């Protein structure tokens, strides 16, 4: 329990900005020992830098006071190697470990005279004589090469192959005695000594089984690392639960603001944990590379989460700021654009992150292209609907809340989604039409009409005399004219300039005389229009009844003998008239 408590206290200290002891500037902080101007200088620089590092670590250990000194020496070690193909996040670790391995190897070799390696002028002379720009140390796999591209162009560094084989070469000479005994213990001092936050005496006092090794790391290091990741997971999960509990009654905008704390905390804790594992637990080698990859993956996920949550915040902000309704096409387009932009930004972050983790950019782009092609082929229908929604949002043939007719469906638009458009039909049912079909269909937007146009046929009987026909036309015009009733002006909604009512005796139907009536009702509010139509119809019936004008029905009218209203008149023709008419 005491061990566990101590470990947790160590991790807790990572989240606190405790004041550290001021670090004095040492000799190695001021002096740059890395000289790369020739194979000779590069070799001597490796010896000098690693010796300085070995002396500091074996005499002082890792302390806050010498941290800047060791950091400076590690930076110089990094410059000794050709690291162009090593992920940027791993370069420091890989270079320092390779330098330690090389120094351990050289300490077991006969001393190398510097004259056996060329200076700068001699090296360039050899290259001008068409010798390969590489220099092998005592016919071993330790090679110094001339760099012809990259940030170290024109310098001499240990080759990429030497970097890869350093650990293997060290293991091959591990049983050989030291020629230079001062290096004895350098490997263990670097790989097995904890950082300043973990006392070396405490580590040495652990049981023997805690010092057993697996994959190059001691058991106590694995335990500390496991507890560290457990601490990270529990902290993030606890923060998520606390925010979820406290924000239940909050608005969505405030919930999203506080949700940002989780990925931000993941970024901070993952960075601090990686630093603790590298500098305090001192995980090294391939395991440390996997730790850095895991940290990079956590950062990628956290950054993508921050992007998506920020997109939600921007959408909420736009929703409250836009003057149009929350369901308008402008707002839908803004939401769609923000969402697509956030996805594209997340993809860019993902590609950049994978590239920094060492995945070749060409491989990432090729994989993305193949994946995109496979998705496109498998989801053709969905992609067509997505592009259809984009066309609807850009072209704006209708907006949410407007009444439309699409493919025989008549109703009010409720939602313009990514895949389909939902329409509330006049009978109350909801129908979903794929956006690809909507984009290609003829759309009648009833909701955009500026008025409601009414065309009405008023039919009267054939026995209506001309004077009554004229009176009927006059009555209809009077009903539709602007009037004042009980101090209130009526019919102004159908008498806009340029849209005055039209009345005409236009047809002789087979069963009636037809008077056509056309007027335009402003504004296009349907139920107000229906109330006005009721008023017009009622006034028309009352006035026609008062004037004795009969409406015609779509039937035949029978004239009966003895009907006082319609006396039957018959004229008898004599036979002579019939004969003359027939001839």
Short mmCIF file of N, CA and C in Angstrom, two decimals, residues 397-415 421-426 438 441-449:
data_model
loop_
_atom_site.label_atom_id
_atom_site.label_comp_id
_atom_site.label_asym_id
_atom_site.label_seq_id
_atom_site.Cartn_x
_atom_site.Cartn_y
_atom_site.Cartn_z
N UNK A 397 -34.21 25.57 -53.09
CA UNK A 397 -35.53 25.58 -53.73
C UNK A 397 -36.66 25.71 -52.71
N UNK A 398 -36.40 25.42 -51.45
CA UNK A 398 -37.40 25.58 -50.40
C UNK A 398 -36.68 25.66 -49.07
N UNK A 399 -37.43 26.05 -48.04
CA UNK A 399 -36.89 26.13 -46.69
C UNK A 399 -37.76 25.32 -45.75
N UNK A 400 -37.20 25.01 -44.60
CA UNK A 400 -37.98 24.31 -43.58
C UNK A 400 -39.16 25.18 -43.18
N UNK A 401 -40.33 24.58 -43.11
CA UNK A 401 -41.55 25.31 -42.76
C UNK A 401 -42.39 25.72 -43.95
N UNK A 402 -41.86 25.61 -45.16
CA UNK A 402 -42.61 25.99 -46.35
C UNK A 402 -43.39 24.79 -46.88
N UNK A 403 -44.53 25.11 -47.52
CA UNK A 403 -45.35 24.07 -48.13
C UNK A 403 -44.89 23.85 -49.56
N UNK A 404 -44.67 22.59 -49.92
CA UNK A 404 -44.17 22.26 -51.26
C UNK A 404 -44.94 21.07 -51.81
N UNK A 405 -44.82 20.91 -53.13
CA UNK A 405 -45.30 19.72 -53.82
C UNK A 405 -44.11 19.08 -54.52
N UNK A 406 -43.77 17.85 -54.10
CA UNK A 406 -42.63 17.13 -54.67
C UNK A 406 -43.06 15.70 -54.98
N UNK A 407 -42.98 15.33 -56.25
CA UNK A 407 -43.32 13.97 -56.67
C UNK A 407 -44.69 13.54 -56.16
N UNK A 408 -45.66 14.42 -56.24
CA UNK A 408 -47.01 14.11 -55.82
C UNK A 408 -47.27 14.25 -54.34
N UNK A 409 -46.25 14.58 -53.57
CA UNK A 409 -46.42 14.77 -52.12
C UNK A 409 -46.64 16.26 -51.85
N UNK A 410 -47.72 16.57 -51.15
CA UNK A 410 -48.08 17.95 -50.83
C UNK A 410 -48.05 18.10 -49.31
N UNK A 411 -47.16 18.97 -48.82
CA UNK A 411 -47.08 19.15 -47.38
C UNK A 411 -46.04 20.17 -47.00
N UNK A 412 -45.75 20.24 -45.70
CA UNK A 412 -44.82 21.22 -45.14
C UNK A 412 -43.47 20.55 -44.87
N UNK A 413 -42.39 21.21 -45.29
CA UNK A 413 -41.05 20.68 -45.07
C UNK A 413 -40.71 20.77 -43.59
N UNK A 414 -40.36 19.63 -43.00
CA UNK A 414 -40.00 19.61 -41.58
C UNK A 414 -38.49 19.55 -41.35
N UNK A 415 -37.77 18.89 -42.24
CA UNK A 415 -36.32 18.75 -42.03
C UNK A 415 -35.63 18.47 -43.35
N UNK A 421 -35.17 14.31 -47.09
CA UNK A 421 -35.99 15.46 -46.71
C UNK A 421 -37.31 14.94 -46.18
N UNK A 422 -37.72 15.42 -45.01
CA UNK A 422 -38.97 14.98 -44.39
C UNK A 422 -40.05 16.03 -44.63
N UNK A 423 -41.22 15.56 -45.10
CA UNK A 423 -42.34 16.44 -45.42
C UNK A 423 -43.56 15.96 -44.63
N UNK A 424 -44.19 16.89 -43.92
CA UNK A 424 -45.43 16.60 -43.20
C UNK A 424 -46.59 16.82 -44.17
N UNK A 425 -47.25 15.73 -44.58
CA UNK A 425 -48.33 15.82 -45.55
C UNK A 425 -49.55 16.49 -44.93
N UNK A 426 -50.48 16.90 -45.79
CA UNK A 426 -51.66 17.60 -45.30
C UNK A 426 -52.54 16.70 -44.44
N UNK A 438 -35.17 14.32 -54.59
CA UNK A 438 -35.69 15.68 -54.45
C UNK A 438 -34.92 16.64 -55.35
N UNK A 441 -36.12 16.32 -58.91
CA UNK A 441 -37.56 16.42 -59.15
C UNK A 441 -37.98 17.86 -59.46
N UNK A 442 -39.17 17.98 -60.09
CA UNK A 442 -39.81 19.29 -60.26
C UNK A 442 -40.47 19.65 -58.93
N UNK A 443 -40.08 20.79 -58.39
CA UNK A 443 -40.54 21.20 -57.06
C UNK A 443 -41.45 22.41 -57.20
N UNK A 444 -42.64 22.31 -56.66
CA UNK A 444 -43.57 23.44 -56.62
C UNK A 444 -43.58 23.98 -55.19
N UNK A 445 -43.01 25.17 -55.02
CA UNK A 445 -42.89 25.77 -53.69
C UNK A 445 -44.10 26.65 -53.44
N UNK A 446 -45.07 26.07 -52.78
CA UNK A 446 -46.29 26.83 -52.46
C UNK A 446 -46.00 27.86 -51.38
N UNK A 447 -45.07 27.56 -50.52
CA UNK A 447 -44.77 28.46 -49.42
C UNK A 447 -44.14 29.77 -49.84
N UNK A 448 -43.63 29.87 -51.07
CA UNK A 448 -43.01 31.11 -51.54
C UNK A 448 -43.97 31.99 -52.35
N UNK A 449 -45.23 31.58 -52.48
CA UNK A 449 -46.17 32.42 -53.24
C UNK A 449 -46.42 33.73 -52.49
#
